[in-house]
Each structure stands twice: as structure tokens, then as C-alpha cells.
Coordinates of N, CA and C in Angstrom, one line a residue:
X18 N 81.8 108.2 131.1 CA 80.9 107.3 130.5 C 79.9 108.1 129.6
X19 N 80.1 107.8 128.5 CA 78.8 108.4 127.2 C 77.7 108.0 127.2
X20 N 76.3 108.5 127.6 CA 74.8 107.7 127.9 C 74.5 107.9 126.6
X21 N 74.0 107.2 125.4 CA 73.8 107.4 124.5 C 72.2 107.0 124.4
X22 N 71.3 106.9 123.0 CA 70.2 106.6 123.4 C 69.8 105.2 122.0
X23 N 70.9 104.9 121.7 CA 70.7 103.5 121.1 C 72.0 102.3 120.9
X24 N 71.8 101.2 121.1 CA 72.6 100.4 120.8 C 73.7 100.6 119.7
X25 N 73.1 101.2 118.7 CA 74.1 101.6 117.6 C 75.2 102.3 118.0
X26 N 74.5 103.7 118.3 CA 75.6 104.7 119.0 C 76.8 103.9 119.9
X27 N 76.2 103.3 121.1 CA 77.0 102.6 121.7 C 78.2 102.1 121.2
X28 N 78.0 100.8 120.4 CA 78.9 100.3 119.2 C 79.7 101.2 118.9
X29 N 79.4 102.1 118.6 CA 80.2 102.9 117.4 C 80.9 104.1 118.4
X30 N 81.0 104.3 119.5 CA 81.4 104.9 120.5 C 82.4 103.7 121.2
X31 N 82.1 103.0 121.3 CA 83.0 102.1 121.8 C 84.5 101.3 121.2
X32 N 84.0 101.3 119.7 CA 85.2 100.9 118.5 C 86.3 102.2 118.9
X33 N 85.3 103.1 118.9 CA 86.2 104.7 119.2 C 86.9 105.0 120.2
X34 N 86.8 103.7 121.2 CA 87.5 104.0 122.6 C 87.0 104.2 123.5
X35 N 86.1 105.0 123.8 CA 84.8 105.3 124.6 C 84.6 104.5 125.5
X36 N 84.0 104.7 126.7 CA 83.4 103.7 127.5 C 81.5 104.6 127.2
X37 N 80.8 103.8 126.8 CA 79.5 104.1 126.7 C 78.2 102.9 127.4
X38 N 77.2 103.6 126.9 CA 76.3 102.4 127.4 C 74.7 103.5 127.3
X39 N 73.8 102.8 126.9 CA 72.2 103.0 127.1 C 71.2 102.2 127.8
X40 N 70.0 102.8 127.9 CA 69.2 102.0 128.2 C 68.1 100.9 127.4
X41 N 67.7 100.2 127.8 CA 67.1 99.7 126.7 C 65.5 100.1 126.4
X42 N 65.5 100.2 124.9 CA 64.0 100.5 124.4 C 64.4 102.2 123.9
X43 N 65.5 102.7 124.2 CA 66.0 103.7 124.0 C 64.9 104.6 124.9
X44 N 65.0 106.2 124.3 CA 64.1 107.2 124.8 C 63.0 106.9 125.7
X45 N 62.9 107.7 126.9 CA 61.9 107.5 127.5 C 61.6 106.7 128.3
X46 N 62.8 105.6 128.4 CA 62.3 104.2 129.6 C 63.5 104.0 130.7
X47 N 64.3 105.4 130.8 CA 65.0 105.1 132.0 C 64.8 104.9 133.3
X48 N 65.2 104.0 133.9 CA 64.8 103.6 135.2 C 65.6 104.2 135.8
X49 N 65.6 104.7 137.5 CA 66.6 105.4 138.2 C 67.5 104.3 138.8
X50 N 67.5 102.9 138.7 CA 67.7 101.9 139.0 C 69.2 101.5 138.3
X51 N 69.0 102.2 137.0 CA 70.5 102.5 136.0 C 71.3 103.0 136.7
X52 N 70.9 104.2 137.3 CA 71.9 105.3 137.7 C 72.6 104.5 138.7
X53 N 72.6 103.6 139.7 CA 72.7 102.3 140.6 C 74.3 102.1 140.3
X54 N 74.5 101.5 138.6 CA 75.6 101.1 138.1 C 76.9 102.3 137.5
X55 N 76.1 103.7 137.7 CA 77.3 104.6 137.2 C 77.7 105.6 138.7
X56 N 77.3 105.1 140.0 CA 77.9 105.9 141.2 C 79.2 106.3 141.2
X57 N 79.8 107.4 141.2 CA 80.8 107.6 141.3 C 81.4 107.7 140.1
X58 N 80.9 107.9 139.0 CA 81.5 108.1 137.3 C 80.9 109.7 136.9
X59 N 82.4 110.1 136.1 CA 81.9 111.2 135.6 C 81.0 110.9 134.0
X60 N 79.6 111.0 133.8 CA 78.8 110.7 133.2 C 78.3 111.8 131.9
X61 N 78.2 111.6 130.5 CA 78.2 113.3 129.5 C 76.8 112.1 129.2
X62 N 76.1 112.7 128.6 CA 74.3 112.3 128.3 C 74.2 113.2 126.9
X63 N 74.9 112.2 125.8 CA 74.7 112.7 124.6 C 72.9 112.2 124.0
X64 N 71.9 113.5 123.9 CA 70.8 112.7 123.6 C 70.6 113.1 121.4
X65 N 69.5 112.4 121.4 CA 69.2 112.2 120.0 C 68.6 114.1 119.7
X66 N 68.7 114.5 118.7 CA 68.6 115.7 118.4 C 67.1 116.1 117.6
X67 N 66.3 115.6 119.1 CA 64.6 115.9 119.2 C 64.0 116.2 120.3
X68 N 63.0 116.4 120.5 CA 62.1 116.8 121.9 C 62.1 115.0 122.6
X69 N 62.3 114.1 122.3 CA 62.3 112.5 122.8 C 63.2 112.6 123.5
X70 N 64.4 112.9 122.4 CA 66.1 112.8 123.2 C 66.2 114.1 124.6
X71 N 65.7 115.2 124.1 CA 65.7 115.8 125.1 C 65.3 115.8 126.4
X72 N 64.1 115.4 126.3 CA 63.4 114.5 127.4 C 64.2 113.5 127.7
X73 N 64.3 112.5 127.3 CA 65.1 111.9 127.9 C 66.4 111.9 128.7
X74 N 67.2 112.9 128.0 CA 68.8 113.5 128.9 C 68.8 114.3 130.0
X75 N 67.3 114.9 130.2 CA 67.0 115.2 131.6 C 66.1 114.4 132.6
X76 N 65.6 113.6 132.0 CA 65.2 112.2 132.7 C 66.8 111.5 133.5
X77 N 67.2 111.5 132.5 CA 68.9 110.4 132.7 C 69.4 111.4 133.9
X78 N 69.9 112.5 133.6 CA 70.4 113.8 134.1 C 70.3 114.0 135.7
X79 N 68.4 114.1 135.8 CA 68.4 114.4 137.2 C 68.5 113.1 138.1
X80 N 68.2 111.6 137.1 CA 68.6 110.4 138.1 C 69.4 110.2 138.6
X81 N 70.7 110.5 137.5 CA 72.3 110.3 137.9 C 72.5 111.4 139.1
X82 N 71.9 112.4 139.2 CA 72.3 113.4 140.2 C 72.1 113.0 141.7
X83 N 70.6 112.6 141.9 CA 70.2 112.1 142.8 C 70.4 110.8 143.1
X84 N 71.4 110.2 142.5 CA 71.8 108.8 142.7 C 72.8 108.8 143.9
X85 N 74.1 109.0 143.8 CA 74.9 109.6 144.8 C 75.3 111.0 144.2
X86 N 76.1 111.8 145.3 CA 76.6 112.7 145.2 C 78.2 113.1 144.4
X87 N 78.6 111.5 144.6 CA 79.7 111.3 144.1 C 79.8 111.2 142.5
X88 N 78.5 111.1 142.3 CA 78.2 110.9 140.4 C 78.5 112.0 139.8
X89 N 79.0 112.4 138.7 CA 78.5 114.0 138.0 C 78.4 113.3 136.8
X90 N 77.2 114.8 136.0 CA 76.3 114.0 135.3 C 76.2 115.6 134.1
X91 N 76.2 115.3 133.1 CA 76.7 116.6 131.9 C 75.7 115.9 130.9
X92 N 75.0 117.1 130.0 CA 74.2 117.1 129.0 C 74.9 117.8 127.8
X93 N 75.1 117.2 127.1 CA 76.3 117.3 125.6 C 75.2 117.8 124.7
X94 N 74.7 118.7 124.1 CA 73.6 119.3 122.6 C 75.0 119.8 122.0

């Protein structure tokens, strides 16, 4: 699954084949509550290419980790 950090991306990952998905409001508002729906998925956390996105893909990163153990969870720069 590709964590992307806007609906656009999404879209356009998806026409591509992809299985993707974000959160909403983009950067900065992930809940660990997300991580819930990707248990057990190997997960890449493509973020936006700024200090927002980066923060954010280790926000995303360490939730999915500590969600189950069964999750893995990769940061794409």
C-alpha cells in the first residue's frame, strides 16, 4: 500500500495500478487509528519533499509499526 499525502497523488497512483490511500487534511493529522485498517500490509510512506512531509512519514511510520507487528512499514525519499 502507497501512504501518500494527498488525494491527488492517490488518484494518480491508483490509475497506475497501485493500491494507495492518505489521510485526510494531508500532513500532520494522522491518527494512529488509520494504522487500524493497514494490519498486516506491507506499507512504503511516500512523503511530500519538505520538513511537513517528513514529519509526517515518521508520524505515519512509527504508528504503522506499533499497530501490529504483523504490519511493515518503509519510508520511500
Amino acid at each position: 500500500v502507497l501512504i501518500l499525502e494527498g488525494e491527488k497523488d492517490v488518484e494518480t497512483a491508483r490509475k497506475a495500478g497501485f493500491v494507495a490511500t492518505c489521510n485526510p487534511t494531508g500532513a500532520g493529522s494522522w491518527q494512529d487509528q488509520y494504522s487500524n485498517y493497514l494490519i498486516g500490509r506491507t506499507c512504503f510512506i511516500i512523503p511530500d519533499n519538505d520538513k511537513a512531509g517528513e514529519d509526517h512519514a515518521k508520524t505515519v511510520h512509527l504508528s504503522l509499526l506499533k499497530s501490529d507487528p504483523s504490519t511493515k512499514a518503509y519510508i520511500l525519499r
